[in-house]
Amino acid sequence: MTPALQAVRGMNDVLPDEAELWLHLERVVADWFARWGYRPIRTPLVEPTALFRRAIGEATDIVEKEMYSWRDALSDEALTLRPEGTASCVRAAIEHSLLHDGPKRLWYCGPMYRHERPQKGRYRQFHQFGAEALGYPGPDVDAELIVMCDRLWQELGVAGLRLELNTIGSPEERARYRADLVRYLEANLERLDADARRRLYTNPLRVLDSKNPRVREVLAGAPVLADYLGADSRAHFDGVRSLLDAAGVAYVVNPRLVRGLDYYNLTVFEWVSDALGAQGTVCGGGRYDGLFAQLGGRPAPGAGFAVGCERLIALVRDAGRAPPPPRPDAYVLQQSADGFAQAFLLADELRAAGFRVVQHAGGGSLKSQMKKADASGAWLALIVGEEELARGEVSVKPLRRNAPQVRVPRAETVRRFAQLLQEAKS
Ligand code: ATP
Ligand code: MG
């Protein structure tokens, strides 16, 4: 026998029960973005590798070890499956001069690819939706991005997400801080682990989010970035904080929060849940005022966030907030070829009127069809049997409550269906 094939490790099928929840989330998200004035953008899954090297930074987990990259066999281009969405959005904004007539609020949703060790909440193909507010320099937009997340959690019925907030200042402030941090860490070299030593010269700020208790002990005495901020950076951060306070959005300032991607400056934030185990970060974002120039565009400020769909969906499900699977309004049964033709048209007319209708397929006795009707979860069974056909009628049988079956003239079935359905649901 031919062995059955399986999906690639870390890349998941989403089966219908689960896919309905995804669809629910996608609809809520699209509507929520529209209400906040964000417009959709769709970019390719495949980009030049150089885009991510330049945008995300060489000394990051993603670029060092997580990208799916290859050389195109025909064009010899170095290509990569996108590991995140911001670089592509900014590339597209530059390529199509999207900011020529002013700033833009954009959103995207789709699969991302990172070659990580698969585990709960961490996959090789995963999905993100995210916002990018391009061309806005002020703290108001940083606060807007954060507050809109808070409102989405409320709308989805997800509680207990903690907002961690920090500012990482300007590149100059960070450079001065980095020099002092490296000096301090060098002086404590023997107490660092291999990971921290490696990062010390490639990306020293990332030593700050080491999970190793021994390294954290060293970090307790390290210089703090907040002490290196100038007046402008502090004013920006204060602006964000006062808008969050006004909106009633609670946060904790986490001075160790530096985020994994190089392109951030000033505001950085994460939304974290304790209900997801080790993979608790549902959303990460921040400001990236240097990214346009870094990608060869005219300098322009930017800020955004990305939400991990798999993690958010797990929270929605665990909170019992997944909507029940939608029931068909009617399941249509038939006898004989004439009955089928009639039933086919009836189902078609009902769908055109906006109802969810499943027509029985595959033949069988009315009794066996009725079993299928029941199992479908439909509210009503519509029966086009021999007798109904002869009299120009349709039998309507409520399936979810104990109520008598009625006959309605075929010609009136569509017109009366809404009322019949309402009775069946009451
Ligand atoms: P982590 O620290 O969990 O690796 P990250 O800092 O790499 O996260 P970002 O690049 O900020 O993550 O991506 C934003 C969000 O996308 C994360 O908060 C998470 O919810 C989700 N995400 C990132 N990587 C994965 C993955 N491999 N599988 C599932 N979700 C992911
Ligand atoms: Mg990661």
Short mmCIF file of C-alpha atoms and ligand atoms in Angstrom, two decimals:
data_model
loop_
_atom_site.label_atom_id
_atom_site.label_comp_id
_atom_site.label_asym_id
_atom_site.label_seq_id
_atom_site.Cartn_x
_atom_site.Cartn_y
_atom_site.Cartn_z
CA MET A 1 0.00 0.00 0.00
CA THR A 2 1.17 3.55 -0.68
CA PRO A 3 2.07 5.21 2.62
CA ALA A 4 -0.13 8.22 3.44
CA LEU A 5 1.60 11.59 3.42
CA GLN A 6 1.59 13.96 6.37
CA ALA A 7 1.77 17.71 6.75
CA VAL A 8 5.19 19.30 7.23
CA ARG A 9 6.24 19.44 10.89
CA GLY A 10 5.17 22.65 12.58
CA MET A 11 2.64 23.46 9.86
CA ASN A 12 -0.93 22.74 10.88
CA ASP A 13 -4.19 21.82 9.24
CA VAL A 14 -7.09 23.81 10.62
CA LEU A 15 -10.09 21.49 10.53
CA PRO A 16 -13.67 22.75 10.11
CA ASP A 17 -14.62 23.09 13.82
CA GLU A 18 -11.49 25.13 14.40
CA ALA A 19 -11.65 26.92 11.03
CA GLU A 20 -15.06 28.35 11.92
CA LEU A 21 -13.46 29.97 14.94
CA TRP A 22 -10.69 31.37 12.70
CA LEU A 23 -13.32 32.81 10.38
CA HIS A 24 -15.09 34.37 13.36
CA LEU A 25 -11.84 35.96 14.49
CA GLU A 26 -11.02 37.21 11.00
CA ARG A 27 -14.45 38.83 10.67
CA VAL A 28 -14.25 40.50 14.07
CA VAL A 29 -10.73 41.71 13.30
CA ALA A 30 -11.59 43.10 9.85
CA ASP A 31 -14.55 44.99 11.30
CA TRP A 32 -12.53 46.28 14.25
CA PHE A 33 -9.73 47.56 11.98
CA ALA A 34 -12.31 49.31 9.79
CA ARG A 35 -13.79 51.03 12.85
CA TRP A 36 -10.35 52.35 13.81
CA GLY A 37 -9.71 53.64 10.29
CA TYR A 38 -7.13 51.04 9.20
CA ARG A 39 -7.16 49.86 5.58
CA PRO A 40 -6.10 46.41 4.38
CA ILE A 41 -2.90 45.65 2.51
CA ARG A 42 -1.78 42.31 1.05
CA THR A 43 1.84 41.61 0.30
CA PRO A 44 3.54 38.48 -1.11
CA LEU A 45 4.55 35.56 1.10
CA VAL A 46 7.92 35.54 -0.67
CA GLU A 47 10.29 38.50 -0.46
CA PRO A 48 13.94 39.16 -1.26
CA THR A 49 16.03 37.82 1.63
CA ALA A 50 17.78 41.20 1.83
CA LEU A 51 14.53 42.82 2.97
CA PHE A 52 14.50 40.92 6.25
CA ARG A 53 18.25 41.08 6.74
CA ARG A 54 18.07 44.85 6.52
CA ALA A 55 14.80 45.39 8.38
CA ILE A 56 14.96 42.88 11.21
CA GLY A 57 18.73 42.94 11.68
CA GLU A 58 21.52 40.39 11.28
CA ALA A 59 21.97 39.67 14.98
CA THR A 60 18.41 38.58 15.70
CA ASP A 61 16.95 35.11 16.26
CA ILE A 62 14.86 35.43 13.13
CA VAL A 63 17.66 36.30 10.73
CA GLU A 64 20.31 34.17 12.43
CA LYS A 65 18.39 30.92 12.45
CA GLU A 66 14.66 31.07 11.75
CA MET A 67 14.23 32.08 8.12
CA TYR A 68 13.16 29.78 5.30
CA SER A 69 15.53 31.05 2.64
CA TRP A 70 16.61 29.64 -0.68
CA ARG A 71 18.08 30.61 -3.99
CA ASP A 72 15.59 30.60 -6.86
CA ALA A 73 16.60 27.92 -9.35
CA LEU A 74 15.78 30.06 -12.39
CA SER A 75 16.54 33.64 -11.42
CA ASP A 76 19.22 32.93 -8.81
CA GLU A 77 17.55 35.49 -6.51
CA ALA A 78 17.96 35.02 -2.75
CA LEU A 79 14.38 34.61 -1.50
CA THR A 80 12.71 34.10 1.88
CA LEU A 81 9.26 33.11 3.13
CA ARG A 82 8.21 36.11 5.18
CA PRO A 83 8.78 35.66 8.93
CA GLU A 84 6.77 38.78 9.84
CA GLY A 85 4.70 41.51 8.21
CA THR A 86 6.18 44.91 9.00
CA ALA A 87 9.15 44.78 6.62
CA SER A 88 6.87 43.94 3.69
CA CYS A 89 4.40 46.72 4.53
CA VAL A 90 7.13 49.32 4.69
CA ARG A 91 8.74 47.97 1.50
CA ALA A 92 5.37 48.23 -0.27
CA ALA A 93 4.77 51.74 1.12
CA ILE A 94 8.14 52.86 -0.27
CA GLU A 95 7.78 51.02 -3.58
CA HIS A 96 4.33 52.50 -4.27
CA SER A 97 4.90 55.92 -2.64
CA LEU A 98 1.93 55.28 -0.36
CA LEU A 99 2.78 58.23 1.85
CA HIS A 100 2.94 60.77 -1.00
CA ASP A 101 -0.40 62.30 0.05
CA GLY A 102 -0.05 61.85 3.77
CA PRO A 103 0.26 59.20 6.46
CA LYS A 104 -1.52 55.86 6.23
CA ARG A 105 -3.02 53.38 8.63
CA LEU A 106 -2.71 49.82 7.28
CA TRP A 107 -3.49 46.29 8.44
CA TYR A 108 -2.65 42.80 7.23
CA CYS A 109 -3.42 39.22 8.16
CA GLY A 110 -1.80 36.03 6.97
CA PRO A 111 0.69 33.20 7.43
CA MET A 112 4.29 33.77 8.56
CA TYR A 113 7.16 31.28 8.53
CA ARG A 114 9.91 30.71 11.08
CA HIS A 115 12.08 27.64 11.42
CA GLU A 116 11.69 27.20 15.17
CA ARG A 117 11.28 24.15 17.39
CA PRO A 118 7.54 23.40 17.23
CA GLN A 119 5.74 23.34 20.59
CA LYS A 120 2.48 24.57 22.04
CA GLY A 121 1.93 28.11 20.74
CA ARG A 122 5.03 27.96 18.55
CA TYR A 123 4.82 26.72 14.98
CA ARG A 124 6.76 26.95 11.74
CA GLN A 125 3.81 28.24 9.82
CA PHE A 126 1.77 30.53 12.05
CA HIS A 127 -0.50 33.48 11.46
CA GLN A 128 -0.44 37.10 12.45
CA PHE A 129 -2.67 40.07 11.97
CA GLY A 130 -1.09 43.41 12.50
CA ALA A 131 -1.39 47.16 12.13
CA GLU A 132 1.14 49.61 10.72
CA ALA A 133 0.55 53.32 11.24
CA LEU A 134 2.92 54.92 8.74
CA GLY A 135 3.93 58.58 8.78
CA TYR A 136 2.68 59.52 12.25
CA PRO A 137 5.44 60.72 14.61
CA GLY A 138 3.49 61.36 17.81
CA PRO A 139 2.79 59.35 20.95
CA ASP A 140 -0.94 59.59 20.16
CA VAL A 141 -0.62 56.87 17.52
CA ASP A 142 1.43 54.64 19.83
CA ALA A 143 -1.38 54.95 22.39
CA GLU A 144 -4.01 54.38 19.70
CA LEU A 145 -2.35 51.11 18.67
CA ILE A 146 -2.26 49.91 22.26
CA VAL A 147 -5.78 51.00 23.17
CA MET A 148 -7.24 49.37 20.08
CA CYS A 149 -5.70 46.06 21.16
CA ASP A 150 -7.25 46.45 24.58
CA ARG A 151 -10.65 47.03 23.00
CA LEU A 152 -10.25 43.97 20.79
CA TRP A 153 -9.53 41.72 23.76
CA GLN A 154 -12.73 43.05 25.34
CA GLU A 155 -14.72 42.41 22.19
CA LEU A 156 -13.41 38.86 21.93
CA GLY A 157 -14.12 38.19 25.60
CA VAL A 158 -10.47 37.52 26.43
CA ALA A 159 -9.50 38.63 29.92
CA GLY A 160 -6.26 38.69 31.86
CA LEU A 161 -3.86 40.04 29.24
CA ARG A 162 -1.13 42.14 30.83
CA LEU A 163 0.32 45.11 28.98
CA GLU A 164 4.08 45.49 29.34
CA LEU A 165 5.43 48.80 28.19
CA ASN A 166 8.87 50.31 27.79
CA THR A 167 10.77 52.92 25.85
CA ILE A 168 14.07 52.12 24.23
CA GLY A 169 14.84 55.72 23.34
CA SER A 170 16.57 57.00 20.23
CA PRO A 171 19.39 55.17 18.42
CA GLU A 172 21.92 57.64 19.87
CA GLU A 173 20.67 57.15 23.42
CA ARG A 174 20.67 53.44 22.90
CA ALA A 175 24.24 53.51 21.54
CA ARG A 176 25.51 55.28 24.66
CA TYR A 177 23.60 52.84 26.84
CA ARG A 178 24.85 49.86 24.85
CA ALA A 179 28.47 50.91 25.36
CA ASP A 180 28.00 51.10 29.13
CA LEU A 181 26.03 47.85 29.21
CA VAL A 182 28.77 46.02 27.31
CA ARG A 183 31.38 47.44 29.67
CA TYR A 184 29.37 46.23 32.67
CA LEU A 185 28.74 42.78 31.19
CA GLU A 186 32.42 42.40 30.24
CA ALA A 187 33.32 43.10 33.84
CA ASN A 188 31.02 40.22 34.83
CA LEU A 189 31.92 37.91 31.96
CA GLU A 190 32.53 34.80 34.05
CA ARG A 191 28.97 34.96 35.43
CA LEU A 192 27.32 34.99 31.96
CA ASP A 193 26.13 31.90 30.10
CA ALA A 194 27.20 31.02 26.55
CA ASP A 195 24.13 32.64 25.02
CA ALA A 196 24.69 35.93 26.82
CA ARG A 197 28.38 35.93 25.90
CA ARG A 198 27.57 35.43 22.26
CA ARG A 199 24.98 38.23 22.32
CA LEU A 200 27.29 40.52 24.22
CA TYR A 201 28.96 41.64 20.99
CA THR A 202 26.26 40.92 18.41
CA ASN A 203 23.16 42.28 20.14
CA PRO A 204 23.89 43.18 23.79
CA LEU A 205 20.43 44.58 24.52
CA ARG A 206 19.03 41.13 23.99
CA VAL A 207 21.02 39.88 26.96
CA LEU A 208 18.44 41.84 28.97
CA ASP A 209 15.67 39.37 28.23
CA SER A 210 17.71 36.32 29.23
CA LYS A 211 15.59 33.81 31.14
CA ASN A 212 18.61 32.30 32.95
CA PRO A 213 18.37 33.15 36.70
CA ARG A 214 22.17 33.41 36.98
CA VAL A 215 22.31 35.93 34.16
CA ARG A 216 19.36 37.80 35.61
CA GLU A 217 21.26 38.15 38.86
CA VAL A 218 24.05 39.88 36.98
CA LEU A 219 21.53 42.07 35.20
CA ALA A 220 20.08 43.29 38.48
CA GLY A 221 23.15 45.50 38.87
CA ALA A 222 23.40 46.55 35.21
CA PRO A 223 22.91 50.13 34.03
CA VAL A 224 19.29 50.97 33.17
CA LEU A 225 18.30 52.38 29.78
CA ALA A 226 15.83 54.80 31.37
CA ASP A 227 18.77 56.75 32.83
CA TYR A 228 20.10 57.44 29.32
CA LEU A 229 16.95 58.97 27.86
CA GLY A 230 16.91 62.61 26.81
CA ALA A 231 14.03 65.04 27.26
CA ASP A 232 12.38 64.23 23.91
CA SER A 233 12.29 60.49 24.52
CA ARG A 234 10.96 61.00 28.01
CA ALA A 235 8.27 63.37 26.77
CA HIS A 236 7.20 60.86 24.12
CA PHE A 237 6.91 58.11 26.69
CA ASP A 238 4.99 60.38 29.09
CA GLY A 239 2.63 61.22 26.23
CA VAL A 240 1.89 57.54 25.60
CA ARG A 241 1.41 56.84 29.27
CA SER A 242 -0.98 59.70 29.92
CA LEU A 243 -3.18 58.70 26.97
CA LEU A 244 -3.26 55.10 28.24
CA ASP A 245 -4.20 56.37 31.69
CA ALA A 246 -6.97 58.50 30.20
CA ALA A 247 -8.28 55.50 28.27
CA GLY A 248 -8.24 53.35 31.40
CA VAL A 249 -5.70 50.90 29.99
CA ALA A 250 -3.46 49.51 32.73
CA TYR A 251 0.19 48.67 32.07
CA VAL A 252 3.38 47.72 33.79
CA VAL A 253 6.60 49.40 32.76
CA ASN A 254 9.10 46.61 32.11
CA PRO A 255 12.60 48.11 31.72
CA ARG A 256 13.88 44.77 30.39
CA LEU A 257 11.48 44.75 27.46
CA VAL A 258 13.61 45.39 24.36
CA ARG A 259 11.81 43.21 21.74
CA GLY A 260 13.53 40.80 19.39
CA LEU A 261 13.66 42.90 16.26
CA ASP A 262 16.22 45.61 15.64
CA TYR A 263 13.97 48.14 14.01
CA TYR A 264 12.25 49.50 17.10
CA ASN A 265 12.84 52.84 18.83
CA LEU A 266 11.00 54.74 21.60
CA THR A 267 7.80 52.88 22.53
CA VAL A 268 7.84 49.08 22.69
CA PHE A 269 5.08 46.91 24.15
CA GLU A 270 3.84 43.38 24.54
CA TRP A 271 0.53 41.89 25.61
CA VAL A 272 1.19 38.81 27.72
CA SER A 273 -1.07 36.10 29.09
CA ASP A 274 -0.23 33.75 31.96
CA ALA A 275 -2.74 31.22 30.62
CA LEU A 276 -0.65 30.01 27.68
CA GLY A 277 2.37 28.52 29.40
CA ALA A 278 5.81 29.45 28.11
CA GLN A 279 4.47 31.00 24.89
CA GLY A 280 2.55 33.75 26.65
CA THR A 281 3.11 36.76 24.39
CA VAL A 282 0.06 37.31 22.24
CA CYS A 283 0.99 40.64 20.71
CA GLY A 284 4.15 42.65 20.28
CA GLY A 285 4.70 46.05 18.81
CA GLY A 286 6.32 49.42 18.94
CA ARG A 287 7.67 52.40 17.05
CA TYR A 288 10.16 52.05 14.18
CA ASP A 289 11.07 55.53 12.97
CA GLY A 290 14.30 54.40 11.31
CA LEU A 291 12.90 51.61 9.18
CA PHE A 292 11.91 53.61 6.08
CA ALA A 293 15.43 55.00 5.72
CA GLN A 294 16.94 51.61 6.55
CA LEU A 295 15.03 50.16 3.58
CA GLY A 296 16.11 52.92 1.24
CA GLY A 297 12.98 55.07 1.44
CA ARG A 298 12.44 58.70 2.36
CA PRO A 299 12.59 58.89 6.16
CA ALA A 300 9.16 58.56 7.74
CA PRO A 301 8.03 57.53 11.20
CA GLY A 302 6.10 54.33 11.78
CA ALA A 303 4.57 52.27 14.55
CA GLY A 304 2.66 49.02 14.68
CA PHE A 305 1.96 45.70 16.31
CA ALA A 306 1.50 42.05 15.36
CA VAL A 307 -0.82 39.57 17.06
CA GLY A 308 -0.22 35.81 16.98
CA CYS A 309 -3.50 34.29 15.78
CA GLU A 310 -2.86 30.77 17.16
CA ARG A 311 -2.22 32.12 20.65
CA LEU A 312 -5.17 34.52 20.56
CA ILE A 313 -7.48 31.79 19.30
CA ALA A 314 -6.37 29.50 22.13
CA LEU A 315 -7.38 32.23 24.59
CA VAL A 316 -10.77 32.77 22.92
CA ARG A 317 -11.45 29.03 23.00
CA ASP A 318 -10.31 28.60 26.60
CA ALA A 319 -12.49 31.53 27.67
CA GLY A 320 -15.46 29.65 26.20
CA ARG A 321 -15.99 32.49 23.77
CA ALA A 322 -15.89 30.47 20.55
CA PRO A 323 -19.28 30.91 18.90
CA PRO A 324 -21.21 27.64 18.45
CA PRO A 325 -20.91 26.12 14.97
CA PRO A 326 -23.54 27.66 12.71
CA ARG A 327 -26.59 25.40 12.18
CA PRO A 328 -28.20 25.04 8.78
CA ASP A 329 -31.63 26.66 8.76
CA ALA A 330 -33.02 23.79 6.74
CA TYR A 331 -32.10 20.34 5.50
CA VAL A 332 -34.04 19.40 2.36
CA LEU A 333 -35.15 15.79 1.80
CA GLN A 334 -36.62 14.36 -1.37
CA GLN A 335 -38.03 11.23 -3.01
CA SER A 336 -37.79 10.36 -6.73
CA ALA A 337 -36.10 12.26 -9.52
CA ASP A 338 -38.98 14.76 -9.79
CA GLY A 339 -38.78 15.37 -6.07
CA PHE A 340 -35.06 15.99 -6.35
CA ALA A 341 -35.51 18.55 -9.13
CA GLN A 342 -38.17 20.38 -7.08
CA ALA A 343 -36.12 20.24 -3.92
CA PHE A 344 -33.05 21.50 -5.79
CA LEU A 345 -34.94 24.61 -6.90
CA LEU A 346 -36.50 25.13 -3.49
CA ALA A 347 -33.09 25.01 -1.79
CA ASP A 348 -31.71 27.41 -4.38
CA GLU A 349 -34.54 29.91 -3.83
CA LEU A 350 -34.15 29.74 -0.05
CA ARG A 351 -30.41 30.39 -0.28
CA ALA A 352 -31.05 33.35 -2.57
CA ALA A 353 -33.34 34.66 0.18
CA GLY A 354 -30.40 34.45 2.60
CA PHE A 355 -31.04 31.15 4.41
CA ARG A 356 -28.51 28.39 5.10
CA VAL A 357 -29.79 25.31 3.33
CA VAL A 358 -28.32 21.84 2.89
CA GLN A 359 -29.92 19.58 0.33
CA HIS A 360 -29.62 15.87 0.96
CA ALA A 361 -27.27 14.16 -1.47
CA GLY A 362 -26.71 10.48 -2.02
CA GLY A 363 -30.24 9.03 -2.09
CA GLY A 364 -31.67 6.68 0.51
CA SER A 365 -35.09 6.28 2.11
CA LEU A 366 -36.86 9.27 3.66
CA LYS A 367 -36.21 7.65 7.03
CA SER A 368 -32.46 7.50 6.51
CA GLN A 369 -32.46 11.02 5.05
CA MET A 370 -34.27 12.22 8.20
CA LYS A 371 -31.45 10.79 10.30
CA LYS A 372 -28.97 12.83 8.28
CA ALA A 373 -31.20 15.90 8.66
CA ASP A 374 -31.17 15.47 12.42
CA ALA A 375 -27.41 14.92 12.55
CA SER A 376 -26.82 18.06 10.45
CA GLY A 377 -28.08 20.17 13.36
CA ALA A 378 -30.57 21.96 11.07
CA TRP A 379 -33.54 23.76 12.60
CA LEU A 380 -36.01 22.46 10.05
CA ALA A 381 -36.38 19.52 7.70
CA LEU A 382 -38.13 20.33 4.43
CA ILE A 383 -39.61 17.22 2.83
CA VAL A 384 -40.45 16.93 -0.86
CA GLY A 385 -41.92 13.39 -0.86
CA GLU A 386 -44.23 11.67 -3.37
CA GLU A 387 -47.35 12.91 -1.65
CA GLU A 388 -46.10 16.47 -1.26
CA LEU A 389 -45.07 16.48 -4.90
CA ALA A 390 -48.50 15.29 -6.03
CA ARG A 391 -50.26 18.02 -4.01
CA GLY A 392 -47.85 20.86 -4.76
CA GLU A 393 -46.82 21.12 -1.12
CA VAL A 394 -43.76 20.87 1.13
CA SER A 395 -43.70 19.29 4.60
CA VAL A 396 -41.91 21.28 7.26
CA LYS A 397 -40.68 19.43 10.33
CA PRO A 398 -39.09 21.22 13.29
CA LEU A 399 -36.04 19.20 14.35
CA ARG A 400 -35.00 20.98 17.55
CA ARG A 401 -38.33 21.14 19.39
CA ASN A 402 -41.30 18.98 19.89
CA ALA A 403 -43.77 20.57 17.51
CA PRO A 404 -46.03 19.12 14.83
CA GLN A 405 -45.00 18.80 11.19
CA VAL A 406 -46.95 21.14 8.91
CA ARG A 407 -47.67 21.32 5.20
CA VAL A 408 -47.26 24.54 3.24
CA PRO A 409 -48.00 25.17 -0.42
CA ARG A 410 -44.78 24.95 -2.44
CA ALA A 411 -45.45 28.38 -3.92
CA GLU A 412 -45.54 29.95 -0.43
CA THR A 413 -42.64 28.10 1.16
CA VAL A 414 -39.98 30.73 0.55
CA ARG A 415 -42.24 33.59 1.60
CA ARG A 416 -43.27 31.85 4.82
CA PHE A 417 -39.87 30.39 5.63
CA ALA A 418 -38.66 33.17 7.93
CA GLN A 419 -41.71 32.74 10.14
CA LEU A 420 -41.45 28.96 10.16
CA LEU A 421 -37.81 29.26 11.15
CA GLN A 422 -38.58 31.69 13.91
CA GLU A 423 -41.18 29.33 15.34
CA ALA A 424 -38.71 26.46 15.13
CA LYS A 425 -36.15 28.45 17.12
CA SER A 426 -38.55 29.75 19.77
P1 ATP B 1 8.52 34.90 20.91
O1 ATP B 1 9.30 35.60 21.96
O2 ATP B 1 7.32 34.15 21.44
O3 ATP B 1 9.36 34.08 19.98
P2 ATP B 1 8.63 37.04 19.02
O4 ATP B 1 9.16 38.20 19.78
O5 ATP B 1 9.53 36.26 18.14
O6 ATP B 1 7.86 36.05 20.03
P3 ATP B 1 7.09 38.70 17.24
O7 ATP B 1 8.06 38.62 16.16
O8 ATP B 1 6.95 39.93 18.04
O9 ATP B 1 7.32 37.46 18.24
O10 ATP B 1 5.66 38.27 16.72
C1 ATP B 1 4.45 38.78 17.29
C2 ATP B 1 3.57 37.67 17.80
O11 ATP B 1 3.48 36.61 16.85
C3 ATP B 1 4.12 36.96 19.04
O12 ATP B 1 3.80 37.69 20.19
C4 ATP B 1 3.38 35.65 18.99
O13 ATP B 1 2.05 35.78 19.48
C5 ATP B 1 3.33 35.36 17.52
N1 ATP B 1 4.39 34.43 17.13
C6 ATP B 1 5.71 34.70 16.89
N2 ATP B 1 6.37 33.60 16.52
C7 ATP B 1 5.45 32.58 16.52
C8 ATP B 1 5.51 31.18 16.23
N3 ATP B 1 6.61 30.60 15.82
N4 ATP B 1 4.38 30.45 16.35
C9 ATP B 1 3.20 31.03 16.73
N5 ATP B 1 3.10 32.33 17.03
C10 ATP B 1 4.20 33.11 16.92
MG MG B 2 10.55 34.43 18.32
#
